[in-house]
Amino acid sequence: MNYPYVTEFRQSLVEWFEKEKRDLPWRHTKDPYKIWVSEVMLQQTRVDTVIPYYNRFMESFPTLELLAEAPQEYLLKHWEGLGYYSRARNLQAGVREVLESYGGIVPDNRHEISKLKGIGPYTAGAILSIAYNKPEHAVDGNVMRVLSRVLNIHDDIALPKTKKIFEAAVAELIDPENASSFNQGLMELGALICSPTSPKCLLCPVREYCTAFNEGEPENLPIKSKKVKMKHISYDVYVCEDEDGRILMEQRPEEGLLANMWQFPMVEQEDDSLIKFAHHHDLNVQAHQQILTFKHIFSHLTWHVNAYYMKSKTGEKGEWLTREQIELLPMPVPMLKIWQAIK
């Protein structure tokens, strides 16, 4: 593809980014490990949410070696509330691979870095360009939105194959001298100016090179087909306390949604859920009351939760833990909500 004004486009974008960029903690380092952590946290998660998690994470795991050695429960406790917990497990697995296979140095080329657990094409390009200033593409939703408008690309960005079109475009457009500021500039432009609705075109540093702006309808791009249909499941959650003040807990399986996280026993709603639950755990339930009803939305799944508190004599089955022990466990957001309610 031949892009007119490519030099001017690069210069305008890089100069704007270096002048207007937000002061974010991961922008004070070129350490590829720290940039890797920030990029993983920023997947599916807003910048404002990530900042305190990133700072706390870096206090506990300032080096790759410390993260590699951390017990998984301690790691997940640092991730508690951020969601998409497989990110944390994959990050730790990837860091261990760096220590085992690359002498503790994050690879500086796409071929090797892409072999690491949890590093896809975007994260690879982000680390290579931001930490190592390599002219490598890093295409996320922000970048696709900006370039669909600048270059008038009408391909459906919900289709995985479309990303290749944008990766090829970035590979040609990227500033070989300032790859870090160029890629971050595209991301920042999408985050601050070139928003999904009502883009702030008059503040945009590259509007004169933008086809959609010149044609007057930037909000019509990008083209994105509808998402997968949402699935709904209803659950009863039981907070069961014994005569010694210990509470029944269970750990989720090692695979799947919220893997290895801890929760109060949770069963799909039925007319006789409570009877089955008590029978399964060999419990003598003395009284129970509903404490909370809420819904929790995942990307393709919604939980409808009814939470109950009950007193019981200790059963033989399951993990009965003190409140102090429960405080140390990594729990997903729906369980933390229930925990706050009973505390």
mmCIF file of C-alpha atoms in Angstrom:
data_model
loop_
_atom_site.group_PDB
_atom_site.id
_atom_site.type_symbol
_atom_site.label_atom_id
_atom_site.label_comp_id
_atom_site.label_asym_id
_atom_site.label_seq_id
_atom_site.Cartn_x
_atom_site.Cartn_y
_atom_site.Cartn_z
ATOM 1 C CA MET A 1 0.000 0.000 0.000
ATOM 2 C CA ASN A 2 1.208 3.485 -0.721
ATOM 3 C CA TYR A 3 0.456 6.063 1.976
ATOM 4 C CA PRO A 4 0.856 9.728 1.097
ATOM 5 C CA TYR A 5 2.061 12.069 3.869
ATOM 6 C CA VAL A 6 3.485 9.135 5.853
ATOM 7 C CA THR A 7 6.403 11.218 7.174
ATOM 8 C CA GLU A 8 4.122 14.070 8.245
ATOM 9 C CA PHE A 9 1.667 11.620 9.831
ATOM 10 C CA ARG A 10 4.443 9.997 11.886
ATOM 11 C CA GLN A 11 5.885 13.305 12.993
ATOM 12 C CA SER A 12 2.529 14.806 13.996
ATOM 13 C CA LEU A 13 1.543 11.710 15.980
ATOM 14 C CA VAL A 14 4.893 11.282 17.783
ATOM 15 C CA GLU A 15 5.173 14.983 18.676
ATOM 16 C CA TRP A 16 1.585 15.027 19.980
ATOM 17 C CA PHE A 17 2.152 11.923 22.113
ATOM 18 C CA GLU A 18 5.392 13.168 23.628
ATOM 19 C CA LYS A 19 3.725 16.462 24.555
ATOM 20 C CA GLU A 20 0.234 15.286 25.626
ATOM 21 C CA LYS A 21 0.686 11.741 26.989
ATOM 22 C CA ARG A 22 -0.859 10.881 30.343
ATOM 23 C CA ASP A 23 1.531 10.408 33.248
ATOM 24 C CA LEU A 24 1.095 6.680 33.931
ATOM 25 C CA PRO A 25 3.366 4.637 36.237
ATOM 26 C CA TRP A 26 4.466 2.161 33.527
ATOM 27 C CA ARG A 27 5.614 5.084 31.361
ATOM 28 C CA HIS A 28 8.479 5.730 33.803
ATOM 29 C CA THR A 29 10.330 2.567 32.809
ATOM 30 C CA LYS A 30 11.822 0.790 29.815
ATOM 31 C CA ASP A 31 12.079 -2.496 31.741
ATOM 32 C CA PRO A 32 10.429 -5.080 29.445
ATOM 33 C CA TYR A 33 9.178 -7.096 32.456
ATOM 34 C CA LYS A 34 7.335 -4.076 33.921
ATOM 35 C CA ILE A 35 5.870 -3.130 30.545
ATOM 36 C CA TRP A 36 4.764 -6.750 30.093
ATOM 37 C CA VAL A 37 2.936 -6.637 33.457
ATOM 38 C CA SER A 38 1.211 -3.359 32.556
ATOM 39 C CA GLU A 39 0.099 -4.634 29.143
ATOM 40 C CA VAL A 40 -1.357 -7.822 30.634
ATOM 41 C CA MET A 41 -3.241 -5.833 33.287
ATOM 42 C CA LEU A 42 -4.560 -3.397 30.679
ATOM 43 C CA GLN A 43 -6.187 -6.181 28.630
ATOM 44 C CA GLN A 44 -9.974 -5.780 29.044
ATOM 45 C CA THR A 45 -9.430 -3.338 31.935
ATOM 46 C CA ARG A 46 -9.581 0.462 32.243
ATOM 47 C CA VAL A 47 -6.414 2.463 32.943
ATOM 48 C CA ASP A 48 -7.817 4.038 36.150
ATOM 49 C CA THR A 49 -8.590 0.584 37.536
ATOM 50 C CA VAL A 50 -5.144 -0.779 36.658
ATOM 51 C CA ILE A 51 -2.961 1.965 38.237
ATOM 52 C CA PRO A 52 -3.302 0.917 41.935
ATOM 53 C CA TYR A 53 -3.035 -2.780 41.021
ATOM 54 C CA TYR A 54 0.112 -2.146 38.978
ATOM 55 C CA ASN A 55 1.754 -0.114 41.770
ATOM 56 C CA ARG A 56 0.944 -2.738 44.417
ATOM 57 C CA PHE A 57 2.089 -5.551 42.101
ATOM 58 C CA MET A 58 5.426 -3.824 41.481
ATOM 59 C CA GLU A 59 5.965 -3.341 45.209
ATOM 60 C CA SER A 60 5.507 -7.076 45.805
ATOM 61 C CA PHE A 61 7.098 -8.370 42.585
ATOM 62 C CA PRO A 62 9.650 -5.750 41.435
ATOM 63 C CA THR A 63 11.600 -8.376 39.509
ATOM 64 C CA LEU A 64 10.804 -11.254 37.234
ATOM 65 C CA GLU A 65 12.503 -13.655 39.682
ATOM 66 C CA LEU A 66 10.204 -12.685 42.578
ATOM 67 C CA LEU A 67 7.095 -13.199 40.462
ATOM 68 C CA ALA A 68 8.363 -16.579 39.230
ATOM 69 C CA GLU A 69 8.853 -17.789 42.832
ATOM 70 C CA ALA A 70 5.535 -16.482 44.225
ATOM 71 C CA PRO A 71 2.926 -18.993 45.469
ATOM 72 C CA GLN A 72 -0.084 -18.885 43.155
ATOM 73 C CA GLU A 73 -2.502 -17.987 45.954
ATOM 74 C CA TYR A 74 -0.373 -14.937 46.861
ATOM 75 C CA LEU A 75 -0.216 -13.906 43.195
ATOM 76 C CA LEU A 76 -4.000 -14.277 42.744
ATOM 77 C CA LYS A 77 -4.602 -12.225 45.911
ATOM 78 C CA HIS A 78 -2.767 -9.345 44.147
ATOM 79 C CA TRP A 79 -5.036 -9.834 41.121
ATOM 80 C CA GLU A 80 -8.240 -10.097 43.188
ATOM 81 C CA GLY A 81 -10.947 -7.877 41.672
ATOM 82 C CA LEU A 82 -9.138 -7.356 38.325
ATOM 83 C CA GLY A 83 -10.902 -10.308 36.694
ATOM 84 C CA TYR A 84 -9.752 -12.566 33.831
ATOM 85 C CA TYR A 85 -7.506 -14.402 36.300
ATOM 86 C CA SER A 86 -5.927 -16.630 33.665
ATOM 87 C CA ARG A 87 -3.923 -13.493 32.745
ATOM 88 C CA ALA A 88 -2.087 -13.705 36.081
ATOM 89 C CA ARG A 89 -1.411 -17.436 35.785
ATOM 90 C CA ASN A 90 -0.172 -17.077 32.195
ATOM 91 C CA LEU A 91 2.017 -14.116 33.163
ATOM 92 C CA GLN A 92 3.696 -16.157 35.875
ATOM 93 C CA ALA A 93 4.157 -19.133 33.510
ATOM 94 C CA GLY A 94 5.655 -16.800 30.869
ATOM 95 C CA VAL A 95 8.049 -15.234 33.377
ATOM 96 C CA ARG A 96 9.216 -18.696 34.455
ATOM 97 C CA GLU A 97 9.903 -19.541 30.793
ATOM 98 C CA VAL A 98 12.035 -16.383 30.481
ATOM 99 C CA LEU A 99 14.124 -17.520 33.455
ATOM 100 C CA GLU A 100 14.438 -21.109 32.222
ATOM 101 C CA SER A 101 15.007 -20.505 28.502
ATOM 102 C CA TYR A 102 16.326 -16.955 28.099
ATOM 103 C CA GLY A 103 18.533 -16.384 31.152
ATOM 104 C CA GLY A 104 16.040 -14.000 32.746
ATOM 105 C CA ILE A 105 16.090 -11.535 29.814
ATOM 106 C CA VAL A 106 12.794 -10.931 28.002
ATOM 107 C CA PRO A 107 13.441 -11.700 24.294
ATOM 108 C CA ASP A 108 13.776 -8.669 22.006
ATOM 109 C CA ASN A 109 12.372 -10.293 18.842
ATOM 110 C CA ARG A 110 8.875 -11.382 17.828
ATOM 111 C CA HIS A 111 9.795 -14.998 17.047
ATOM 112 C CA GLU A 112 11.037 -15.786 20.572
ATOM 113 C CA ILE A 113 8.789 -13.516 22.629
ATOM 114 C CA SER A 114 5.697 -14.976 20.928
ATOM 115 C CA LYS A 115 6.570 -18.433 22.283
ATOM 116 C CA LEU A 116 6.018 -17.238 25.866
ATOM 117 C CA LYS A 117 2.793 -18.212 27.621
ATOM 118 C CA GLY A 118 0.106 -15.531 27.396
ATOM 119 C CA ILE A 119 1.895 -13.340 24.851
ATOM 120 C CA GLY A 120 -0.113 -12.876 21.665
ATOM 121 C CA PRO A 121 0.686 -10.654 18.658
ATOM 122 C CA TYR A 122 -0.462 -7.423 20.372
ATOM 123 C CA THR A 123 1.404 -7.916 23.673
ATOM 124 C CA ALA A 124 4.523 -9.003 21.779
ATOM 125 C CA GLY A 125 4.442 -5.852 19.642
ATOM 126 C CA ALA A 126 3.744 -3.619 22.640
ATOM 127 C CA ILE A 127 6.724 -4.957 24.640
ATOM 128 C CA LEU A 128 9.069 -4.919 21.633
ATOM 129 C CA SER A 129 8.171 -1.386 20.586
ATOM 130 C CA ILE A 130 7.787 0.240 24.020
ATOM 131 C CA ALA A 131 10.673 -1.443 25.866
ATOM 132 C CA TYR A 132 13.065 -2.077 22.969
ATOM 133 C CA ASN A 133 11.909 0.614 20.497
ATOM 134 C CA LYS A 134 11.628 -2.052 17.760
ATOM 135 C CA PRO A 135 9.368 -1.059 14.816
ATOM 136 C CA GLU A 136 6.838 -3.853 15.461
ATOM 137 C CA HIS A 137 3.054 -3.579 15.105
ATOM 138 C CA ALA A 138 0.872 -3.636 18.261
ATOM 139 C CA VAL A 139 -2.743 -3.621 17.107
ATOM 140 C CA ASP A 140 -5.564 -3.444 19.665
ATOM 141 C CA GLY A 141 -9.114 -2.059 19.476
ATOM 142 C CA ASN A 142 -7.953 1.534 19.876
ATOM 143 C CA VAL A 143 -5.464 1.203 17.024
ATOM 144 C CA MET A 144 -8.026 -0.452 14.723
ATOM 145 C CA ARG A 145 -10.520 2.329 15.427
ATOM 146 C CA VAL A 146 -7.986 5.103 14.699
ATOM 147 C CA LEU A 147 -6.633 3.515 11.523
ATOM 148 C CA SER A 148 -10.027 2.448 10.185
ATOM 149 C CA ARG A 149 -10.889 6.163 10.181
ATOM 150 C CA VAL A 150 -7.534 7.510 8.994
ATOM 151 C CA LEU A 151 -7.212 4.956 6.172
ATOM 152 C CA ASN A 152 -10.945 4.439 5.474
ATOM 153 C CA ILE A 153 -10.875 0.671 6.174
ATOM 154 C CA HIS A 154 -14.370 -0.874 6.063
ATOM 155 C CA ASP A 155 -13.492 -4.493 6.977
ATOM 156 C CA ASP A 156 -15.338 -5.936 10.001
ATOM 157 C CA ILE A 157 -13.010 -5.620 13.020
ATOM 158 C CA ALA A 158 -14.930 -8.364 14.876
ATOM 159 C CA LEU A 159 -13.411 -10.913 12.457
ATOM 160 C CA PRO A 160 -9.972 -12.173 13.555
ATOM 161 C CA LYS A 161 -8.592 -12.082 9.980
ATOM 162 C CA THR A 162 -9.195 -8.301 9.781
ATOM 163 C CA LYS A 163 -6.444 -7.680 12.333
ATOM 164 C CA LYS A 164 -3.906 -8.746 9.673
ATOM 165 C CA ILE A 165 -4.948 -5.750 7.508
ATOM 166 C CA PHE A 166 -4.222 -3.352 10.370
ATOM 167 C CA GLU A 167 -0.976 -5.097 11.314
ATOM 168 C CA ALA A 168 0.240 -4.687 7.728
ATOM 169 C CA ALA A 169 -0.788 -1.009 7.780
ATOM 170 C CA VAL A 170 1.100 -0.318 11.029
ATOM 171 C CA ALA A 171 4.156 -2.158 9.702
ATOM 172 C CA GLU A 172 4.270 0.361 6.820
ATOM 173 C CA LEU A 173 3.284 3.467 8.783
ATOM 174 C CA ILE A 174 5.388 2.990 11.929
ATOM 175 C CA ASP A 175 8.193 5.442 12.591
ATOM 176 C CA PRO A 176 11.379 3.300 12.550
ATOM 177 C CA GLU A 177 13.217 5.803 14.768
ATOM 178 C CA ASN A 178 10.408 6.362 17.273
ATOM 179 C CA ALA A 179 8.520 3.066 17.346
ATOM 180 C CA SER A 180 7.705 3.366 21.064
ATOM 181 C CA SER A 181 6.101 6.824 20.828
ATOM 182 C CA PHE A 182 4.405 5.977 17.524
ATOM 183 C CA ASN A 183 2.633 2.860 18.832
ATOM 184 C CA GLN A 184 1.786 4.449 22.163
ATOM 185 C CA GLY A 185 0.606 7.522 20.260
ATOM 186 C CA LEU A 186 -1.886 5.445 18.250
ATOM 187 C CA MET A 187 -3.172 3.819 21.455
ATOM 188 C CA GLU A 188 -3.371 7.142 23.300
ATOM 189 C CA LEU A 189 -5.150 8.785 20.376
ATOM 190 C CA GLY A 190 -7.795 6.051 20.472
ATOM 191 C CA ALA A 191 -8.152 6.365 24.249
ATOM 192 C CA LEU A 192 -8.325 10.174 24.517
ATOM 193 C CA ILE A 193 -9.387 11.680 21.185
ATOM 194 C CA CYS A 194 -10.579 9.167 18.598
ATOM 195 C CA SER A 195 -13.289 7.696 20.822
ATOM 196 C CA PRO A 196 -15.960 5.230 19.614
ATOM 197 C CA THR A 197 -18.714 7.875 19.651
ATOM 198 C CA SER A 198 -18.267 11.652 19.328
ATOM 199 C CA PRO A 199 -14.545 11.642 18.451
ATOM 200 C CA LYS A 200 -12.851 14.954 19.326
ATOM 201 C CA CYS A 201 -11.622 15.560 15.772
ATOM 202 C CA LEU A 202 -10.795 19.231 16.319
ATOM 203 C CA LEU A 203 -8.180 18.228 18.922
ATOM 204 C CA CYS A 204 -6.708 15.467 16.749
ATOM 205 C CA PRO A 205 -3.073 15.924 15.674
ATOM 206 C CA VAL A 206 -3.535 13.858 12.486
ATOM 207 C CA ARG A 207 -6.988 15.015 11.315
ATOM 208 C CA GLU A 208 -5.650 16.479 8.082
ATOM 209 C CA TYR A 209 -4.465 12.995 7.072
ATOM 210 C CA CYS A 210 -7.732 11.331 8.164
ATOM 211 C CA THR A 211 -10.056 10.175 5.379
ATOM 212 C CA ALA A 212 -13.092 9.780 7.660
ATOM 213 C CA PHE A 213 -12.675 13.325 9.050
ATOM 214 C CA ASN A 214 -12.374 14.761 5.552
ATOM 215 C CA GLU A 215 -15.467 12.843 4.449
ATOM 216 C CA GLY A 216 -17.354 14.071 7.524
ATOM 217 C CA GLU A 217 -18.518 10.802 9.149
ATOM 218 C CA PRO A 218 -15.788 9.353 11.393
ATOM 219 C CA GLU A 219 -18.271 7.811 13.881
ATOM 220 C CA ASN A 220 -19.485 5.397 11.163
ATOM 221 C CA LEU A 221 -16.165 3.533 11.443
ATOM 222 C CA PRO A 222 -14.961 1.011 12.398
ATOM 223 C CA ILE A 223 -17.399 -1.626 11.125
ATOM 224 C CA LYS A 224 -18.034 -4.166 13.891
ATOM 225 C CA SER A 225 -20.580 -6.992 13.777
ATOM 226 C CA LYS A 226 -22.606 -7.958 16.847
ATOM 227 C CA LYS A 227 -21.156 -9.873 19.791
ATOM 228 C CA VAL A 228 -21.866 -13.431 20.888
ATOM 229 C CA LYS A 229 -25.236 -13.876 22.627
ATOM 230 C CA MET A 230 -25.077 -13.534 26.420
ATOM 231 C CA LYS A 231 -25.714 -16.686 28.483
ATOM 232 C CA HIS A 232 -27.588 -16.397 31.822
ATOM 233 C CA ILE A 233 -27.245 -18.759 34.814
ATOM 234 C CA SER A 234 -28.935 -18.452 38.235
ATOM 235 C CA TYR A 235 -27.042 -19.539 41.360
ATOM 236 C CA ASP A 236 -27.727 -19.897 45.069
ATOM 237 C CA VAL A 237 -24.686 -19.115 47.215
ATOM 238 C CA TYR A 238 -24.565 -20.327 50.820
ATOM 239 C CA VAL A 239 -22.546 -18.650 53.575
ATOM 240 C CA CYS A 240 -22.621 -21.363 56.193
ATOM 241 C CA GLU A 241 -21.176 -20.649 59.664
ATOM 242 C CA ASP A 242 -20.652 -23.244 62.380
ATOM 243 C CA GLU A 243 -20.864 -22.897 66.174
ATOM 244 C CA ASP A 244 -17.135 -21.968 66.327
ATOM 245 C CA GLY A 245 -17.536 -19.116 63.816
ATOM 246 C CA ARG A 246 -15.855 -21.001 60.967
ATOM 247 C CA ILE A 247 -17.291 -20.696 57.464
ATOM 248 C CA LEU A 248 -17.584 -23.360 54.763
ATOM 249 C CA MET A 249 -15.503 -22.551 51.665
ATOM 250 C CA GLU A 250 -14.648 -24.323 48.417
ATOM 251 C CA GLN A 251 -11.974 -23.840 45.766
ATOM 252 C CA ARG A 252 -12.936 -23.682 42.109
ATOM 253 C CA PRO A 253 -11.383 -26.206 39.666
ATOM 254 C CA GLU A 254 -7.896 -25.679 38.193
ATOM 255 C CA GLU A 255 -9.358 -25.111 34.724
ATOM 256 C CA GLY A 256 -12.070 -22.828 33.391
ATOM 257 C CA LEU A 257 -13.713 -19.645 34.632
ATOM 258 C CA LEU A 258 -12.123 -18.147 37.795
ATOM 259 C CA ALA A 259 -9.813 -21.160 38.075
ATOM 260 C CA ASN A 260 -8.370 -21.849 41.555
ATOM 261 C CA MET A 261 -10.263 -18.934 43.143
ATOM 262 C CA TRP A 262 -12.122 -19.494 46.420
ATOM 263 C CA GLN A 263 -15.855 -19.122 46.940
ATOM 264 C CA PHE A 264 -18.732 -19.832 49.279
ATOM 265 C CA PRO A 265 -20.494 -23.001 48.089
ATOM 266 C CA MET A 266 -22.472 -22.195 44.962
ATOM 267 C CA VAL A 267 -25.155 -24.307 43.290
ATOM 268 C CA GLU A 268 -27.382 -23.760 40.287
ATOM 269 C CA GLN A 269 -30.824 -22.645 41.431
ATOM 270 C CA GLU A 270 -33.505 -25.328 41.825
ATOM 271 C CA ASP A 271 -36.593 -25.641 44.036
ATOM 272 C CA ASP A 272 -34.748 -27.881 46.477
ATOM 273 C CA SER A 273 -31.219 -26.393 46.174
ATOM 274 C CA LEU A 274 -30.876 -25.924 49.930
ATOM 275 C CA ILE A 275 -31.947 -29.474 50.822
ATOM 276 C CA LYS A 276 -29.512 -30.951 48.270
ATOM 277 C CA PHE A 277 -26.706 -28.673 49.471
ATOM 278 C CA ALA A 278 -27.264 -29.573 53.160
ATOM 279 C CA HIS A 279 -27.480 -33.277 52.332
ATOM 280 C CA HIS A 280 -24.330 -33.191 50.166
ATOM 281 C CA HIS A 281 -22.293 -31.499 52.907
ATOM 282 C CA ASP A 282 -23.880 -33.465 55.729
ATOM 283 C CA LEU A 283 -25.124 -30.290 57.415
ATOM 284 C CA ASN A 284 -27.644 -29.726 60.166
ATOM 285 C CA VAL A 285 -28.981 -26.303 59.070
ATOM 286 C CA GLN A 286 -30.689 -24.479 61.935
ATOM 287 C CA ALA A 287 -31.834 -21.255 60.240
ATOM 288 C CA HIS A 288 -31.148 -19.404 57.022
ATOM 289 C CA GLN A 289 -31.875 -15.958 55.636
ATOM 290 C CA GLN A 290 -31.377 -14.271 52.289
ATOM 291 C CA ILE A 291 -28.732 -11.539 52.483
ATOM 292 C CA LEU A 292 -28.190 -10.400 48.912
ATOM 293 C CA THR A 293 -29.511 -10.637 45.351
ATOM 294 C CA PHE A 294 -27.435 -9.301 42.464
ATOM 295 C CA LYS A 295 -26.165 -10.044 38.994
ATOM 296 C CA HIS A 296 -22.541 -10.225 37.862
ATOM 297 C CA ILE A 297 -21.673 -9.828 34.178
ATOM 298 C CA PHE A 298 -18.724 -11.591 32.529
ATOM 299 C CA SER A 299 -17.905 -11.097 28.835
ATOM 300 C CA HIS A 300 -20.343 -13.767 27.510
ATOM 301 C CA LEU A 301 -22.037 -14.857 30.709
ATOM 302 C CA THR A 302 -24.236 -13.323 33.412
ATOM 303 C CA TRP A 303 -24.575 -14.818 36.876
ATOM 304 C CA HIS A 304 -27.834 -14.121 38.737
ATOM 305 C CA VAL A 305 -26.939 -14.673 42.389
ATOM 306 C CA ASN A 306 -29.085 -15.203 45.480
ATOM 307 C CA ALA A 307 -26.881 -15.306 48.582
ATOM 308 C CA TYR A 308 -28.006 -16.862 51.883
ATOM 309 C CA TYR A 309 -26.495 -16.874 55.364
ATOM 310 C CA MET A 310 -27.086 -19.833 57.657
ATOM 311 C CA LYS A 311 -26.002 -21.346 60.955
ATOM 312 C CA SER A 312 -25.147 -25.010 61.084
ATOM 313 C CA LYS A 313 -23.382 -27.635 63.103
ATOM 314 C CA THR A 314 -20.035 -28.449 61.497
ATOM 315 C CA GLY A 315 -20.258 -31.037 58.755
ATOM 316 C CA GLU A 316 -17.502 -33.497 58.003
ATOM 317 C CA LYS A 317 -17.143 -32.383 54.380
ATOM 318 C CA GLY A 318 -15.507 -29.317 52.855
ATOM 319 C CA GLU A 319 -13.075 -26.672 54.110
ATOM 320 C CA TRP A 320 -14.193 -24.867 57.295
ATOM 321 C CA LEU A 321 -12.089 -21.723 57.684
ATOM 322 C CA THR A 322 -11.841 -18.856 60.143
ATOM 323 C CA ARG A 323 -12.564 -15.303 59.039
ATOM 324 C CA GLU A 324 -8.832 -14.527 59.276
ATOM 325 C CA GLN A 325 -8.031 -17.410 56.939
ATOM 326 C CA ILE A 326 -10.719 -16.304 54.478
ATOM 327 C CA GLU A 327 -9.245 -12.768 54.360
ATOM 328 C CA LEU A 328 -6.053 -14.242 52.862
ATOM 329 C CA LEU A 329 -7.778 -16.199 50.104
ATOM 330 C CA PRO A 330 -8.156 -14.875 46.543
ATOM 331 C CA MET A 331 -11.878 -14.527 45.857
ATOM 332 C CA PRO A 332 -13.702 -13.311 42.721
ATOM 333 C CA VAL A 333 -15.694 -10.065 42.830
ATOM 334 C CA PRO A 334 -19.153 -11.679 43.363
ATOM 335 C CA MET A 335 -17.831 -13.488 46.451
ATOM 336 C CA LEU A 336 -16.120 -10.345 47.771
ATOM 337 C CA LYS A 337 -19.480 -8.574 47.486
ATOM 338 C CA ILE A 338 -21.119 -11.272 49.640
ATOM 339 C CA TRP A 339 -18.163 -11.263 52.059
ATOM 340 C CA GLN A 340 -18.514 -7.491 52.570
ATOM 341 C CA ALA A 341 -22.233 -7.921 53.234
ATOM 342 C CA ILE A 342 -21.721 -10.478 56.017
ATOM 343 C CA LYS A 343 -18.658 -8.811 57.556
#
